[in-house]
Amino acid sequence: MAQRIKTGDNVLVISGKDKGKRGTVVRVMPKEGRVVVEGVHVITRHIRQRPGTSQAGLVQQEAPISLSKVMLLDPETQQPGRAAWRFLEDGTKERVVKSGKRS
């Protein structure tokens, strides 16, 4: 199955404690069905000081959330929608966002 959300996409969180937040996808884990979104699902980890560790103590970082909890944002209108593909006249394929609104 093709991956619909990619690194660098802007997404909207549609459920959970961070519902309504928008952010950029930092990492995609397709086998687990999860994504890491900048500024969403921030957790606090306790990191032990060791040689080679840049920062020790309490460190805040983004944790992965389920792909089903995020929705792709259209780059032009900033409206959420589903990803789809469209074939151009020259045969190349481009990804577009289909919004739920019908005109």
mmCIF file with all atom_site columns, C-alpha atoms in Angstrom:
data_model
loop_
_atom_site.group_PDB
_atom_site.id
_atom_site.type_symbol
_atom_site.label_atom_id
_atom_site.label_alt_id
_atom_site.label_comp_id
_atom_site.label_asym_id
_atom_site.label_entity_id
_atom_site.label_seq_id
_atom_site.pdbx_PDB_ins_code
_atom_site.Cartn_x
_atom_site.Cartn_y
_atom_site.Cartn_z
_atom_site.occupancy
_atom_site.B_iso_or_equiv
_atom_site.pdbx_formal_charge
_atom_site.auth_seq_id
_atom_site.auth_comp_id
_atom_site.auth_asym_id
_atom_site.auth_atom_id
_atom_site.pdbx_PDB_model_num
ATOM 1   C CA . MET A 1 1   ? 0.000   0.000  0.000   1.00 0.00 ? 1   MET A CA 1
ATOM 2   C CA . ALA A 1 2   ? 1.331   3.419  -0.930  1.00 0.00 ? 2   ALA A CA 1
ATOM 3   C CA . GLN A 1 3   ? 2.134   5.824  1.872   1.00 0.00 ? 3   GLN A CA 1
ATOM 4   C CA . ARG A 1 4   ? -0.243  8.769  1.861   1.00 0.00 ? 4   ARG A CA 1
ATOM 5   C CA . ILE A 1 5   ? 1.506   10.978 4.428   1.00 0.00 ? 5   ILE A CA 1
ATOM 6   C CA . LYS A 1 6   ? 5.170   11.821 3.912   1.00 0.00 ? 6   LYS A CA 1
ATOM 7   C CA . THR A 1 7   ? 7.917   13.592 5.849   1.00 0.00 ? 7   THR A CA 1
ATOM 8   C CA . GLY A 1 8   ? 7.517   17.357 5.609   1.00 0.00 ? 8   GLY A CA 1
ATOM 9   C CA . ASP A 1 9   ? 3.734   17.327 5.133   1.00 0.00 ? 9   ASP A CA 1
ATOM 10  C CA . ASN A 1 10  ? 1.552   19.637 7.199   1.00 0.00 ? 10  ASN A CA 1
ATOM 11  C CA . VAL A 1 11  ? -1.111  17.698 9.087   1.00 0.00 ? 11  VAL A CA 1
ATOM 12  C CA . LEU A 1 12  ? -4.035  18.313 11.444  1.00 0.00 ? 12  LEU A CA 1
ATOM 13  C CA . VAL A 1 13  ? -4.582  16.098 14.498  1.00 0.00 ? 13  VAL A CA 1
ATOM 14  C CA . ILE A 1 14  ? -8.224  14.968 14.417  1.00 0.00 ? 14  ILE A CA 1
ATOM 15  C CA . SER A 1 15  ? -8.495  12.992 17.667  1.00 0.00 ? 15  SER A CA 1
ATOM 16  C CA . GLY A 1 16  ? -6.832  12.517 21.036  1.00 0.00 ? 16  GLY A CA 1
ATOM 17  C CA . LYS A 1 17  ? -5.511  14.952 23.609  1.00 0.00 ? 17  LYS A CA 1
ATOM 18  C CA . ASP A 1 18  ? -3.867  17.116 20.929  1.00 0.00 ? 18  ASP A CA 1
ATOM 19  C CA . LYS A 1 19  ? -7.007  17.395 18.762  1.00 0.00 ? 19  LYS A CA 1
ATOM 20  C CA . GLY A 1 20  ? -6.976  20.531 16.608  1.00 0.00 ? 20  GLY A CA 1
ATOM 21  C CA . LYS A 1 21  ? -3.202  21.025 16.634  1.00 0.00 ? 21  LYS A CA 1
ATOM 22  C CA . ARG A 1 22  ? -1.347  21.449 13.363  1.00 0.00 ? 22  ARG A CA 1
ATOM 23  C CA . GLY A 1 23  ? 2.248   20.497 12.715  1.00 0.00 ? 23  GLY A CA 1
ATOM 24  C CA . THR A 1 24  ? 4.831   19.222 10.288  1.00 0.00 ? 24  THR A CA 1
ATOM 25  C CA . VAL A 1 25  ? 5.582   15.515 9.967   1.00 0.00 ? 25  VAL A CA 1
ATOM 26  C CA . VAL A 1 26  ? 9.128   14.834 11.208  1.00 0.00 ? 26  VAL A CA 1
ATOM 27  C CA . ARG A 1 27  ? 9.236   11.061 10.719  1.00 0.00 ? 27  ARG A CA 1
ATOM 28  C CA . VAL A 1 28  ? 6.987   8.374  9.227   1.00 0.00 ? 28  VAL A CA 1
ATOM 29  C CA . MET A 1 29  ? 7.007   4.768  10.437  1.00 0.00 ? 29  MET A CA 1
ATOM 30  C CA . PRO A 1 30  ? 4.925   2.901  7.830   1.00 0.00 ? 30  PRO A CA 1
ATOM 31  C CA . LYS A 1 31  ? 5.362   -0.597 9.278   1.00 0.00 ? 31  LYS A CA 1
ATOM 32  C CA . GLU A 1 32  ? 4.003   0.546  12.646  1.00 0.00 ? 32  GLU A CA 1
ATOM 33  C CA . GLY A 1 33  ? 1.428   2.881  11.089  1.00 0.00 ? 33  GLY A CA 1
ATOM 34  C CA . ARG A 1 34  ? 2.673   5.854  13.099  1.00 0.00 ? 34  ARG A CA 1
ATOM 35  C CA . VAL A 1 35  ? 4.030   9.363  12.523  1.00 0.00 ? 35  VAL A CA 1
ATOM 36  C CA . VAL A 1 36  ? 5.985   11.875 14.595  1.00 0.00 ? 36  VAL A CA 1
ATOM 37  C CA . VAL A 1 37  ? 4.540   15.392 14.306  1.00 0.00 ? 37  VAL A CA 1
ATOM 38  C CA . GLU A 1 38  ? 6.443   18.481 15.438  1.00 0.00 ? 38  GLU A CA 1
ATOM 39  C CA . GLY A 1 39  ? 4.909   19.932 18.625  1.00 0.00 ? 39  GLY A CA 1
ATOM 40  C CA . VAL A 1 40  ? 2.309   17.170 19.026  1.00 0.00 ? 40  VAL A CA 1
ATOM 41  C CA . HIS A 1 41  ? 2.259   14.421 21.709  1.00 0.00 ? 41  HIS A CA 1
ATOM 42  C CA . VAL A 1 42  ? 5.221   15.868 23.623  1.00 0.00 ? 42  VAL A CA 1
ATOM 43  C CA . ILE A 1 43  ? 6.444   13.530 26.374  1.00 0.00 ? 43  ILE A CA 1
ATOM 44  C CA . THR A 1 44  ? 9.096   13.886 29.096  1.00 0.00 ? 44  THR A CA 1
ATOM 45  C CA . ARG A 1 45  ? 11.870  11.294 29.187  1.00 0.00 ? 45  ARG A CA 1
ATOM 46  C CA . HIS A 1 46  ? 14.405  10.762 31.943  1.00 0.00 ? 46  HIS A CA 1
ATOM 47  C CA . ILE A 1 47  ? 17.823  10.459 30.284  1.00 0.00 ? 47  ILE A CA 1
ATOM 48  C CA . ARG A 1 48  ? 20.786  9.178  32.275  1.00 0.00 ? 48  ARG A CA 1
ATOM 49  C CA . GLN A 1 49  ? 24.087  10.983 31.857  1.00 0.00 ? 49  GLN A CA 1
ATOM 50  C CA . ARG A 1 50  ? 26.547  8.879  29.910  1.00 0.00 ? 50  ARG A CA 1
ATOM 51  C CA . PRO A 1 51  ? 29.572  9.581  27.737  1.00 0.00 ? 51  PRO A CA 1
ATOM 52  C CA . GLY A 1 52  ? 28.337  10.674 24.337  1.00 0.00 ? 52  GLY A CA 1
ATOM 53  C CA . THR A 1 53  ? 24.954  11.887 25.589  1.00 0.00 ? 53  THR A CA 1
ATOM 54  C CA . SER A 1 54  ? 24.365  15.481 24.600  1.00 0.00 ? 54  SER A CA 1
ATOM 55  C CA . GLN A 1 55  ? 21.742  16.245 27.254  1.00 0.00 ? 55  GLN A CA 1
ATOM 56  C CA . ALA A 1 56  ? 20.896  14.441 30.469  1.00 0.00 ? 56  ALA A CA 1
ATOM 57  C CA . GLY A 1 57  ? 18.032  14.823 32.936  1.00 0.00 ? 57  GLY A CA 1
ATOM 58  C CA . LEU A 1 58  ? 14.457  15.570 31.896  1.00 0.00 ? 58  LEU A CA 1
ATOM 59  C CA . VAL A 1 59  ? 14.185  15.840 28.121  1.00 0.00 ? 59  VAL A CA 1
ATOM 60  C CA . GLN A 1 60  ? 10.984  16.695 26.256  1.00 0.00 ? 60  GLN A CA 1
ATOM 61  C CA . GLN A 1 61  ? 10.466  15.118 22.860  1.00 0.00 ? 61  GLN A CA 1
ATOM 62  C CA . GLU A 1 62  ? 7.694   14.245 20.438  1.00 0.00 ? 62  GLU A CA 1
ATOM 63  C CA . ALA A 1 63  ? 6.356   10.704 20.584  1.00 0.00 ? 63  ALA A CA 1
ATOM 64  C CA . PRO A 1 64  ? 4.782   8.861  17.628  1.00 0.00 ? 64  PRO A CA 1
ATOM 65  C CA . ILE A 1 65  ? 1.010   8.947  17.126  1.00 0.00 ? 65  ILE A CA 1
ATOM 66  C CA . SER A 1 66  ? -1.193  6.790  14.953  1.00 0.00 ? 66  SER A CA 1
ATOM 67  C CA . LEU A 1 67  ? -1.609  7.630  11.278  1.00 0.00 ? 67  LEU A CA 1
ATOM 68  C CA . SER A 1 68  ? -5.373  7.402  11.740  1.00 0.00 ? 68  SER A CA 1
ATOM 69  C CA . LYS A 1 69  ? -5.272  10.403 14.089  1.00 0.00 ? 69  LYS A CA 1
ATOM 70  C CA . VAL A 1 70  ? -3.853  12.829 11.524  1.00 0.00 ? 70  VAL A CA 1
ATOM 71  C CA . MET A 1 71  ? -5.276  14.326 8.353   1.00 0.00 ? 71  MET A CA 1
ATOM 72  C CA . LEU A 1 72  ? -3.310  15.887 5.518   1.00 0.00 ? 72  LEU A CA 1
ATOM 73  C CA . LEU A 1 73  ? -3.636  19.668 5.023   1.00 0.00 ? 73  LEU A CA 1
ATOM 74  C CA . ASP A 1 74  ? -3.974  21.191 1.550   1.00 0.00 ? 74  ASP A CA 1
ATOM 75  C CA . PRO A 1 75  ? -0.936  23.457 0.957   1.00 0.00 ? 75  PRO A CA 1
ATOM 76  C CA . GLU A 1 76  ? -3.000  26.183 -0.763  1.00 0.00 ? 76  GLU A CA 1
ATOM 77  C CA . THR A 1 77  ? -6.181  26.339 1.336   1.00 0.00 ? 77  THR A CA 1
ATOM 78  C CA . GLN A 1 78  ? -4.923  24.812 4.636   1.00 0.00 ? 78  GLN A CA 1
ATOM 79  C CA . GLN A 1 79  ? -8.102  22.663 4.728   1.00 0.00 ? 79  GLN A CA 1
ATOM 80  C CA . PRO A 1 80  ? -7.883  19.015 5.844   1.00 0.00 ? 80  PRO A CA 1
ATOM 81  C CA . GLY A 1 81  ? -8.545  16.259 3.362   1.00 0.00 ? 81  GLY A CA 1
ATOM 82  C CA . ARG A 1 82  ? -7.506  12.874 2.051   1.00 0.00 ? 82  ARG A CA 1
ATOM 83  C CA . ALA A 1 83  ? -4.521  12.260 -0.200  1.00 0.00 ? 83  ALA A CA 1
ATOM 84  C CA . ALA A 1 84  ? -5.142  11.145 -3.762  1.00 0.00 ? 84  ALA A CA 1
ATOM 85  C CA . TRP A 1 85  ? -3.087  10.862 -6.927  1.00 0.00 ? 85  TRP A CA 1
ATOM 86  C CA . ARG A 1 86  ? -3.720  12.499 -10.292 1.00 0.00 ? 86  ARG A CA 1
ATOM 87  C CA . PHE A 1 87  ? -2.048  11.705 -13.602 1.00 0.00 ? 87  PHE A CA 1
ATOM 88  C CA . LEU A 1 88  ? -0.969  14.678 -15.700 1.00 0.00 ? 88  LEU A CA 1
ATOM 89  C CA . GLU A 1 89  ? -0.954  14.818 -19.521 1.00 0.00 ? 89  GLU A CA 1
ATOM 90  C CA . ASP A 1 90  ? 2.767   14.010 -19.686 1.00 0.00 ? 90  ASP A CA 1
ATOM 91  C CA . GLY A 1 91  ? 2.213   10.813 -17.671 1.00 0.00 ? 91  GLY A CA 1
ATOM 92  C CA . THR A 1 92  ? 3.671   12.001 -14.363 1.00 0.00 ? 92  THR A CA 1
ATOM 93  C CA . LYS A 1 93  ? 1.800   11.344 -11.171 1.00 0.00 ? 93  LYS A CA 1
ATOM 94  C CA . GLU A 1 94  ? 1.165   14.075 -8.589  1.00 0.00 ? 94  GLU A CA 1
ATOM 95  C CA . ARG A 1 95  ? -0.348  13.917 -5.125  1.00 0.00 ? 95  ARG A CA 1
ATOM 96  C CA . VAL A 1 96  ? -3.390  16.101 -4.429  1.00 0.00 ? 96  VAL A CA 1
ATOM 97  C CA . VAL A 1 97  ? -5.589  16.649 -1.377  1.00 0.00 ? 97  VAL A CA 1
ATOM 98  C CA . LYS A 1 98  ? -9.292  15.861 -1.719  1.00 0.00 ? 98  LYS A CA 1
ATOM 99  C CA . SER A 1 99  ? -11.378 17.866 0.717   1.00 0.00 ? 99  SER A CA 1
ATOM 100 C CA . GLY A 1 100 ? -14.649 16.543 2.111   1.00 0.00 ? 100 GLY A CA 1
ATOM 101 C CA . LYS A 1 101 ? -16.593 19.494 0.670   1.00 0.00 ? 101 LYS A CA 1
ATOM 102 C CA . ARG A 1 102 ? -18.434 18.855 -2.582  1.00 0.00 ? 102 ARG A CA 1
ATOM 103 C CA . SER A 1 103 ? -19.160 21.707 -4.940  1.00 0.00 ? 103 SER A CA 1
#
